[in-house]
PDB file of C-alpha atoms and ligand atoms in Angstrom:
ATOM      1  CA  MET A   1       0.953  15.732 -16.706  1.00 57.00           C
ATOM      2  CA  ASN A   2      -1.303  15.816 -13.607  1.00 61.00           C
ATOM      3  CA  ARG A   3       0.581  18.781 -12.161  1.00 65.00           C
ATOM      4  CA  ASP A   4      -1.861  19.788  -9.458  1.00 74.00           C
ATOM      5  CA  LYS A   5      -3.094  16.346  -8.570  1.00 85.00           C
ATOM      6  CA  LYS A   6      -2.590  15.316  -4.948  1.00 89.00           C
ATOM      7  CA  PHE A   7      -1.278  11.772  -5.108  1.00 95.00           C
ATOM      8  CA  PHE A   8      -0.685   9.755  -2.007  1.00 94.00           C
ATOM      9  CA  TYR A   9       2.416   7.736  -1.313  1.00 98.00           C
ATOM     10  CA  ILE A  10       2.587   4.419   0.516  1.00 98.00           C
ATOM     11  CA  ALA A  11       6.119   3.628   1.714  1.00 98.00           C
ATOM     12  CA  ASN A  12       6.476  -0.130   2.120  1.00 98.00           C
ATOM     13  CA  TRP A  13       9.668  -0.612   4.101  1.00 98.00           C
ATOM     14  CA  LYS A  14       9.337  -4.417   3.993  1.00 98.00           C
ATOM     15  CA  SER A  15      12.176  -5.833   6.177  1.00 98.00           C
ATOM     16  CA  TYR A  16      14.878  -3.537   4.837  1.00 98.00           C
ATOM     17  CA  PHE A  17      15.727  -2.071   8.246  1.00 98.00           C
ATOM     18  CA  THR A  18      16.275  -3.419  11.738  1.00 97.00           C
ATOM     19  CA  TYR A  19      14.199  -1.861  14.476  1.00 96.00           C
ATOM     20  CA  HIS A  20      17.026   0.477  15.483  1.00 97.00           C
ATOM     21  CA  GLN A  21      17.765   1.458  11.889  1.00 97.00           C
ATOM     22  CA  SER A  22      14.090   2.376  11.376  1.00 96.00           C
ATOM     23  CA  LEU A  23      14.069   4.530  14.483  1.00 94.00           C
ATOM     24  CA  ALA A  24      17.352   6.204  13.483  1.00 95.00           C
ATOM     25  CA  TRP A  25      16.009   6.936   9.966  1.00 95.00           C
ATOM     26  CA  LEU A  26      12.898   8.521  11.395  1.00 93.00           C
ATOM     27  CA  GLN A  27      14.908  10.562  13.845  1.00 92.00           C
ATOM     28  CA  ASP A  28      17.380  11.722  11.184  1.00 95.00           C
ATOM     29  CA  TYR A  29      14.634  12.909   8.832  1.00 94.00           C
ATOM     30  CA  ASP A  30      12.090  13.958  11.421  1.00 91.00           C
ATOM     31  CA  ASP A  31      12.037  17.645  10.429  1.00 92.00           C
ATOM     32  CA  GLU A  32      12.230  17.137   6.676  1.00 93.00           C
ATOM     33  CA  LEU A  33       9.592  14.419   6.821  1.00 92.00           C
ATOM     34  CA  GLY A  34       7.395  16.766   8.807  1.00 90.00           C
ATOM     35  CA  VAL A  35       7.638  19.345   6.009  1.00 92.00           C
ATOM     36  CA  LEU A  36       6.948  16.731   3.327  1.00 93.00           C
ATOM     37  CA  THR A  37       3.924  15.304   5.122  1.00 91.00           C
ATOM     38  CA  LYS A  38       2.399  18.737   5.632  1.00 89.00           C
ATOM     39  CA  GLU A  39       1.736  19.072   1.916  1.00 87.00           C
ATOM     40  CA  ASN A  40       1.427  15.414   0.941  1.00 92.00           C
ATOM     41  CA  THR A  41      -0.174  12.231   2.196  1.00 94.00           C
ATOM     42  CA  ILE A  42       2.556   9.737   3.006  1.00 96.00           C
ATOM     43  CA  ILE A  43       1.602   6.437   4.604  1.00 96.00           C
ATOM     44  CA  LEU A  44       4.666   4.929   6.196  1.00 96.00           C
ATOM     45  CA  CYS A  45       4.617   1.129   6.599  1.00 97.00           C
ATOM     46  CA  PRO A  46       7.584  -0.010   8.726  1.00 97.00           C
ATOM     47  CA  ASP A  47       7.802  -3.303  10.633  1.00 97.00           C
ATOM     48  CA  PHE A  48       5.432  -4.030  13.517  1.00 96.00           C
ATOM     49  CA  LEU A  49       7.941  -3.184  16.266  1.00 96.00           C
ATOM     50  CA  THR A  50       8.622   0.235  14.812  1.00 94.00           C
ATOM     51  CA  LEU A  51       4.911   0.823  14.368  1.00 93.00           C
ATOM     52  CA  ALA A  52       4.219   0.084  18.006  1.00 91.00           C
ATOM     53  CA  GLU A  53       7.088   2.284  19.167  1.00 90.00           C
ATOM     54  CA  LEU A  54       6.297   5.244  16.973  1.00 83.00           C
ATOM     55  CA  ARG A  55       2.581   5.354  16.615  1.00 72.00           C
ATOM     56  CA  SER A  56       2.091   6.650  20.119  1.00 66.00           C
ATOM     57  CA  LYS A  57       4.906   9.224  19.779  1.00 70.00           C
ATOM     58  CA  ASN A  58       4.700  10.669  16.286  1.00 66.00           C
ATOM     59  CA  ALA A  59       1.423  12.357  15.604  1.00 67.00           C
ATOM     60  CA  THR A  60       2.386  13.900  12.258  1.00 75.00           C
ATOM     61  CA  ILE A  61       3.050  10.710  10.284  1.00 85.00           C
ATOM     62  CA  THR A  62       0.289   8.433   8.981  1.00 92.00           C
ATOM     63  CA  PHE A  63       1.293   4.832   9.581  1.00 94.00           C
ATOM     64  CA  GLY A  64       0.227   1.623   7.882  1.00 97.00           C
ATOM     65  CA  ALA A  65       0.973  -2.041   8.555  1.00 98.00           C
ATOM     66  CA  GLN A  66       2.451  -4.437   6.002  1.00 98.00           C
ATOM     67  CA  THR A  67       0.072  -7.269   6.849  1.00 98.00           C
ATOM     68  CA  CYS A  68      -2.137  -8.526   9.674  1.00 98.00           C
ATOM     69  CA  SER A  69      -3.655 -11.731  10.965  1.00 98.00           C
ATOM     70  CA  SER A  70      -6.607 -13.222   9.144  1.00 97.00           C
ATOM     71  CA  TYR A  71      -7.952 -14.196  12.578  1.00 97.00           C
ATOM     72  CA  GLY A  72      -9.161 -12.251  15.570  1.00 96.00           C
ATOM     73  CA  LEU A  73      -7.870 -12.651  19.124  1.00 97.00           C
ATOM     74  CA  GLY A  74      -7.110 -16.198  20.247  1.00 98.00           C
ATOM     75  CA  ALA A  75      -4.641 -19.084  19.948  1.00 98.00           C
ATOM     76  CA  TYR A  76      -2.812 -17.853  16.824  1.00 97.00           C
ATOM     77  CA  THR A  77       0.910 -17.971  17.620  1.00 98.00           C
ATOM     78  CA  GLY A  78       2.974 -15.193  16.102  1.00 97.00           C
ATOM     79  CA  GLU A  79       0.080 -13.278  14.581  1.00 98.00           C
ATOM     80  CA  ILE A  80      -0.708  -9.563  14.930  1.00 98.00           C
ATOM     81  CA  SER A  81      -4.435  -8.926  14.962  1.00 98.00           C
ATOM     82  CA  ALA A  82      -6.280  -6.103  13.241  1.00 98.00           C
ATOM     83  CA  GLN A  83      -7.632  -5.233  16.707  1.00 98.00           C
ATOM     84  CA  SER A  84      -4.071  -4.519  17.926  1.00 97.00           C
ATOM     85  CA  LEU A  85      -3.391  -2.336  14.909  1.00 96.00           C
ATOM     86  CA  SER A  86      -6.599  -0.464  15.522  1.00 95.00           C
ATOM     87  CA  GLU A  87      -5.655   0.097  19.169  1.00 93.00           C
ATOM     88  CA  LEU A  88      -2.476   1.803  17.959  1.00 91.00           C
ATOM     89  CA  GLY A  89      -4.501   4.050  15.671  1.00 90.00           C
ATOM     90  CA  ILE A  90      -3.223   2.426  12.468  1.00 94.00           C
ATOM     91  CA  ILE A  91      -5.661   3.223   9.673  1.00 94.00           C
ATOM     92  CA  TYR A  92      -4.099   1.426   6.674  1.00 97.00           C
ATOM     93  CA  CYS A  93      -2.845  -2.107   6.129  1.00 98.00           C
ATOM     94  CA  ILE A  94      -1.363  -3.807   3.059  1.00 98.00           C
ATOM     95  CA  VAL A  95      -3.020  -7.115   2.153  1.00 98.00           C
ATOM     96  CA  GLY A  96      -1.904  -9.862  -0.223  1.00 98.00           C
ATOM     97  CA  HIS A  97       1.453  -8.426  -1.237  1.00 98.00           C
ATOM     98  CA  SER A  98       3.023 -10.742  -3.828  1.00 96.00           C
ATOM     99  CA  GLU A  99       5.963 -11.432  -1.478  1.00 97.00           C
ATOM    100  CA  ARG A 100       3.507 -12.719   1.119  1.00 97.00           C
ATOM    101  CA  ARG A 101       1.785 -14.847  -1.508  1.00 95.00           C
ATOM    102  CA  ARG A 102       5.025 -16.265  -2.911  1.00 94.00           C
ATOM    103  CA  LEU A 103       7.162 -16.663   0.227  1.00 96.00           C
ATOM    104  CA  PHE A 104       4.566 -17.088   2.961  1.00 95.00           C
ATOM    105  CA  TYR A 105       1.829 -18.755   0.932  1.00 94.00           C
ATOM    106  CA  GLU A 106      -0.884 -16.209   1.684  1.00 96.00           C
ATOM    107  CA  THR A 107      -3.966 -17.453  -0.146  1.00 97.00           C
ATOM    108  CA  LEU A 108      -6.780 -15.406  -1.645  1.00 96.00           C
ATOM    109  CA  ASP A 109      -9.109 -16.804   1.047  1.00 95.00           C
ATOM    110  CA  GLU A 110      -6.755 -15.473   3.717  1.00 96.00           C
ATOM    111  CA  SER A 111      -6.601 -12.090   2.008  1.00 96.00           C
ATOM    112  CA  ALA A 112     -10.414 -11.981   1.993  1.00 94.00           C
ATOM    113  CA  ARG A 113     -10.503 -12.821   5.713  1.00 95.00           C
ATOM    114  CA  LYS A 114      -7.876 -10.154   6.462  1.00 96.00           C
ATOM    115  CA  ILE A 115      -9.933  -7.536   4.649  1.00 95.00           C
ATOM    116  CA  GLY A 116     -12.954  -8.549   6.736  1.00 93.00           C
ATOM    117  CA  MET A 117     -10.906  -8.150   9.931  1.00 95.00           C
ATOM    118  CA  LEU A 118      -9.620  -4.763   8.807  1.00 96.00           C
ATOM    119  CA  PHE A 119     -13.068  -3.472   7.881  1.00 94.00           C
ATOM    120  CA  ARG A 120     -14.418  -4.538  11.268  1.00 94.00           C
ATOM    121  CA  ASN A 121     -11.640  -2.501  12.874  1.00 96.00           C
ATOM    122  CA  ALA A 122     -12.057   0.581  10.703  1.00 95.00           C
ATOM    123  CA  ILE A 123      -8.724   0.058   8.915  1.00 96.00           C
ATOM    124  CA  THR A 124      -8.471   0.679   5.163  1.00 96.00           C
ATOM    125  CA  PRO A 125      -6.999  -2.319   3.298  1.00 97.00           C
ATOM    126  CA  ILE A 126      -4.447  -1.715   0.552  1.00 98.00           C
ATOM    127  CA  LEU A 127      -5.137  -4.819  -1.503  1.00 97.00           C
ATOM    128  CA  CYS A 128      -2.317  -5.792  -3.881  1.00 98.00           C
ATOM    129  CA  VAL A 129      -3.218  -7.375  -7.189  1.00 98.00           C
ATOM    130  CA  SER A 130      -1.010  -8.582 -10.034  1.00 98.00           C
ATOM    131  CA  ASP A 131      -1.642  -9.070 -13.741  1.00 97.00           C
ATOM    132  CA  ASP A 132      -3.901 -11.909 -12.625  1.00 97.00           C
ATOM    133  CA  TYR A 133      -6.209  -9.261 -11.052  1.00 97.00           C
ATOM    134  CA  LYS A 134      -9.335 -10.803 -12.581  1.00 97.00           C
ATOM    135  CA  THR A 135      -8.914 -14.075 -10.683  1.00 97.00           C
ATOM    136  CA  GLU A 136      -7.737 -12.273  -7.541  1.00 97.00           C
ATOM    137  CA  LEU A 137     -10.531  -9.707  -7.387  1.00 95.00           C
ATOM    138  CA  ASN A 138     -13.232 -12.192  -8.339  1.00 94.00           C
ATOM    139  CA  HIS A 139     -12.142 -14.614  -5.655  1.00 94.00           C
ATOM    140  CA  ILE A 140     -11.779 -11.991  -2.944  1.00 93.00           C
ATOM    141  CA  PHE A 141     -14.924 -10.018  -3.777  1.00 90.00           C
ATOM    142  CA  SER A 142     -17.113 -13.080  -3.978  1.00 88.00           C
ATOM    143  CA  ASN A 143     -15.722 -14.496  -0.717  1.00 79.00           C
ATOM    144  CA  MET A 144     -16.261 -11.404   1.375  1.00 74.00           C
ATOM    145  CA  ILE A 145     -18.844 -11.748   4.100  1.00 67.00           C
ATOM    146  CA  ILE A 146     -18.672  -8.044   4.942  1.00 70.00           C
ATOM    147  CA  ASP A 147     -20.157  -5.566   2.496  1.00 71.00           C
ATOM    148  CA  PHE A 148     -17.364  -3.761   0.652  1.00 71.00           C
ATOM    149  CA  SER A 149     -19.644  -0.960  -0.387  1.00 71.00           C
ATOM    150  CA  ALA A 150     -19.764   0.476   3.132  1.00 75.00           C
ATOM    151  CA  HIS A 151     -15.967   0.713   3.408  1.00 83.00           C
ATOM    152  CA  GLN A 152     -13.006   2.346   1.762  1.00 88.00           C
ATOM    153  CA  CYS A 153     -10.470   0.156  -0.027  1.00 93.00           C
ATOM    154  CA  ILE A 154      -7.309   0.878  -1.976  1.00 96.00           C
ATOM    155  CA  ILE A 155      -6.310  -1.425  -4.815  1.00 97.00           C
ATOM    156  CA  ALA A 156      -2.590  -1.540  -5.589  1.00 98.00           C
ATOM    157  CA  TYR A 157      -1.747  -2.817  -9.046  1.00 98.00           C
ATOM    158  CA  GLU A 158       1.721  -4.374  -8.806  1.00 98.00           C
ATOM    159  CA  PRO A 159       2.990  -6.303 -11.843  1.00 97.00           C
ATOM    160  CA  ILE A 160       5.206  -9.045 -10.393  1.00 96.00           C
ATOM    161  CA  SER A 161       7.886  -8.451 -13.033  1.00 96.00           C
ATOM    162  CA  SER A 162       8.218  -4.860 -11.780  1.00 97.00           C
ATOM    163  CA  ILE A 163       8.758  -5.489  -8.086  1.00 96.00           C
ATOM    164  CA  GLY A 164      12.368  -4.755  -7.209  1.00 95.00           C
ATOM    165  CA  THR A 165      13.542  -5.079 -10.823  1.00 96.00           C
ATOM    166  CA  GLY A 166      13.711  -1.497 -12.098  1.00 95.00           C
ATOM    167  CA  PHE A 167      11.324  -2.437 -14.909  1.00 96.00           C
ATOM    168  CA  VAL A 168       8.084  -0.461 -15.226  1.00 97.00           C
ATOM    169  CA  PRO A 169       5.545  -1.170 -17.993  1.00 97.00           C
ATOM    170  CA  SER A 170       4.691   1.697 -20.331  1.00 97.00           C
ATOM    171  CA  SER A 171       2.222   4.237 -18.965  1.00 97.00           C
ATOM    172  CA  GLU A 172      -0.238   3.173 -21.718  1.00 97.00           C
ATOM    173  CA  LYS A 173      -0.069  -0.443 -20.571  1.00 97.00           C
ATOM    174  CA  ILE A 174      -0.542   0.542 -16.906  1.00 98.00           C
ATOM    175  CA  ALA A 175      -3.455   2.857 -17.812  1.00 98.00           C
ATOM    176  CA  THR A 176      -5.170   0.078 -19.804  1.00 98.00           C
ATOM    177  CA  THR A 177      -4.778  -2.401 -16.937  1.00 98.00           C
ATOM    178  CA  LEU A 178      -6.044   0.118 -14.372  1.00 97.00           C
ATOM    179  CA  ASP A 179      -9.071   0.726 -16.523  1.00 97.00           C
ATOM    180  CA  LEU A 180      -9.793  -3.016 -16.672  1.00 97.00           C
ATOM    181  CA  ILE A 181      -9.307  -3.294 -12.900  1.00 97.00           C
ATOM    182  CA  LYS A 182     -11.753  -0.445 -12.426  1.00 95.00           C
ATOM    183  CA  GLN A 183     -14.316  -2.165 -14.639  1.00 94.00           C
ATOM    184  CA  GLU A 184     -13.910  -5.352 -12.629  1.00 93.00           C
ATOM    185  CA  ILE A 185     -14.511  -3.425  -9.390  1.00 92.00           C
ATOM    186  CA  ILE A 186     -17.576  -1.684 -10.823  1.00 90.00           C
ATOM    187  CA  ARG A 187     -19.011  -5.057 -11.883  1.00 89.00           C
ATOM    188  CA  PHE A 188     -19.122  -6.017  -8.189  1.00 86.00           C
ATOM    189  CA  PHE A 189     -19.576  -2.634  -6.533  1.00 85.00           C
ATOM    190  CA  PRO A 190     -21.081  -0.081  -8.914  1.00 82.00           C
ATOM    191  CA  GLU A 191     -21.405   2.521  -6.166  1.00 79.00           C
ATOM    192  CA  ASN A 192     -17.974   2.244  -4.621  1.00 75.00           C
ATOM    193  CA  SER A 193     -15.089   4.514  -5.501  1.00 77.00           C
ATOM    194  CA  PHE A 194     -11.997   2.469  -4.761  1.00 91.00           C
ATOM    195  CA  LEU A 195      -8.691   4.279  -4.947  1.00 95.00           C
ATOM    196  CA  LEU A 196      -6.113   2.936  -7.385  1.00 97.00           C
ATOM    197  CA  VAL A 197      -2.364   2.971  -6.848  1.00 98.00           C
ATOM    198  CA  TYR A 198       0.555   1.560  -8.787  1.00 98.00           C
ATOM    199  CA  GLY A 199       3.515  -0.263  -7.260  1.00 98.00           C
ATOM    200  CA  GLY A 200       6.708  -1.815  -8.667  1.00 98.00           C
ATOM    201  CA  SER A 201      10.036  -0.024  -9.161  1.00 98.00           C
ATOM    202  CA  VAL A 202       8.629   3.419  -8.415  1.00 98.00           C
ATOM    203  CA  SER A 203      11.690   5.688  -8.148  1.00 98.00           C
ATOM    204  CA  SER A 204      12.892   9.183  -8.993  1.00 97.00           C
ATOM    205  CA  LEU A 205      13.700   7.792 -12.463  1.00 97.00           C
ATOM    206  CA  THR A 206      10.291   6.276 -13.190  1.00 97.00           C
ATOM    207  CA  ILE A 207       7.978   8.734 -11.424  1.00 97.00           C
ATOM    208  CA  GLN A 208       7.860  11.285 -14.255  1.00 96.00           C
ATOM    209  CA  GLU A 209       6.080   8.898 -16.617  1.00 96.00           C
ATOM    210  CA  LEU A 210       3.936   7.373 -13.857  1.00 97.00           C
ATOM    211  CA  LYS A 211       2.515  10.714 -12.765  1.00 96.00           C
ATOM    212  CA  THR A 212       0.980  11.183 -16.227  1.00 96.00           C
ATOM    213  CA  ILE A 213      -1.462   8.288 -15.684  1.00 96.00           C
ATOM    214  CA  LYS A 214      -4.885   9.803 -15.090  1.00 95.00           C
ATOM    215  CA  LEU A 215      -6.535   6.910 -13.253  1.00 95.00           C
ATOM    216  CA  LEU A 216      -3.838   6.802 -10.596  1.00 97.00           C
ATOM    217  CA  ASP A 217      -4.447   8.114  -7.085  1.00 96.00           C
ATOM    218  CA  GLY A 218      -1.054   7.224  -5.699  1.00 97.00           C
ATOM    219  CA  PHE A 219       1.970   4.957  -5.488  1.00 98.00           C
ATOM    220  CA  LEU A 220       3.182   2.008  -3.451  1.00 98.00           C
ATOM    221  CA  ILE A 221       6.918   2.423  -3.098  1.00 98.00           C
ATOM    222  CA  GLY A 222       9.256  -0.288  -1.829  1.00 98.00           C
ATOM    223  CA  LYS A 223      13.045   0.038  -1.933  1.00 98.00           C
ATOM    224  CA  ALA A 224      13.121   3.688  -3.048  1.00 98.00           C
ATOM    225  CA  SER A 225      11.097   4.731   0.013  1.00 98.00           C
ATOM    226  CA  THR A 226      13.927   3.666   2.319  1.00 98.00           C
ATOM    227  CA  ASP A 227      16.144   6.423   0.879  1.00 98.00           C
ATOM    228  CA  PHE A 228      14.784   9.738   2.126  1.00 97.00           C
ATOM    229  CA  GLN A 229      16.189  11.795  -0.771  1.00 98.00           C
ATOM    230  CA  GLU A 230      14.637   9.385  -3.263  1.00 98.00           C
ATOM    231  CA  LEU A 231      11.299   9.503  -1.479  1.00 98.00           C
ATOM    232  CA  LYS A 232      11.428  13.291  -1.453  1.00 97.00           C
ATOM    233  CA  LYS A 233      12.144  13.435  -5.193  1.00 98.00           C
ATOM    234  CA  ILE A 234       9.253  11.053  -5.914  1.00 98.00           C
ATOM    235  CA  VAL A 235       6.843  13.054  -3.807  1.00 97.00           C
ATOM    236  CA  GLU A 236       7.959  16.462  -5.033  1.00 95.00           C
ATOM    237  CA  TYR A 237       8.134  15.647  -8.752  1.00 94.00           C
ATOM    238  CA  LYS A 238       5.625  17.821 -10.628  1.00 89.00           C
TER     239      LYS A 238
HETATM  240  P1  PGA B 301       9.753  -1.881  -5.182  1.00 52.36           P
HETATM  241  O1  PGA B 301       8.633  -2.680  -4.363  1.00 52.36           O
HETATM  242  O2  PGA B 301       9.314  -0.445  -5.219  1.00 52.36           O
HETATM  243  O3  PGA B 301      11.025  -2.103  -4.431  1.00 52.36           O
HETATM  244  O4  PGA B 301       9.780  -2.469  -6.553  1.00 52.36           O
HETATM  245  C1  PGA B 301       7.286  -2.347  -4.457  1.00 52.36           C
HETATM  246  C2  PGA B 301       6.472  -3.287  -3.621  1.00 52.36           C
HETATM  247  O5  PGA B 301       6.859  -4.461  -3.506  1.00 52.36           O
HETATM  248  O6  PGA B 301       5.450  -2.898  -3.041  1.00 52.36           O
END
């Protein structure tokens, strides 16, 4: 068990809440969340409207975006640019989540362009990869125009069969995959220390086993992060 290790926790709220529900949640748990974030790094990723509303008001919470445009400013209807996120002081952004790939057809080229945009705006990408990480990382790393080695990046390993299903692979299997992902990163960027997180059915029931995995720096939490008591249990489990 990594008892003293300081993990970080990325709460991906997806589209679980309406704007008003998000604001109410944050108001209801304002004090308790304040206590939790004092000791732990929690990156809260609500929808864009909530981000814009709260970023300027709540100085204690670290916010992240769930995606961003792969383009800069210009004629790109409906897009939210990395520049806008940067203006709000957002310092993290999820890229290439499997739901975006499957439902909104985000390609690996787009993910690479998004990472470039984020780097240019001093935002740390949280790049999601699946069990096909070799193809994904190879494609993205070799299509990057900007040098990765000068920037921080978080890689989130999310097995597709674990997202929203309650199924989590064994800690041995996750550790082996993380090790292979790390080797793949080192092949491209020997100097860079990427952070590694796991995502997919992280909950108060699965966290005990997950926290034993040495290579892990943190967790990407979907559904369970929308329930404050669940989130608290995940964060506080030692
Ligand atoms: P889940 O989602 O925790 O609800 O499985 C994780 C994710 O999709 O990032």
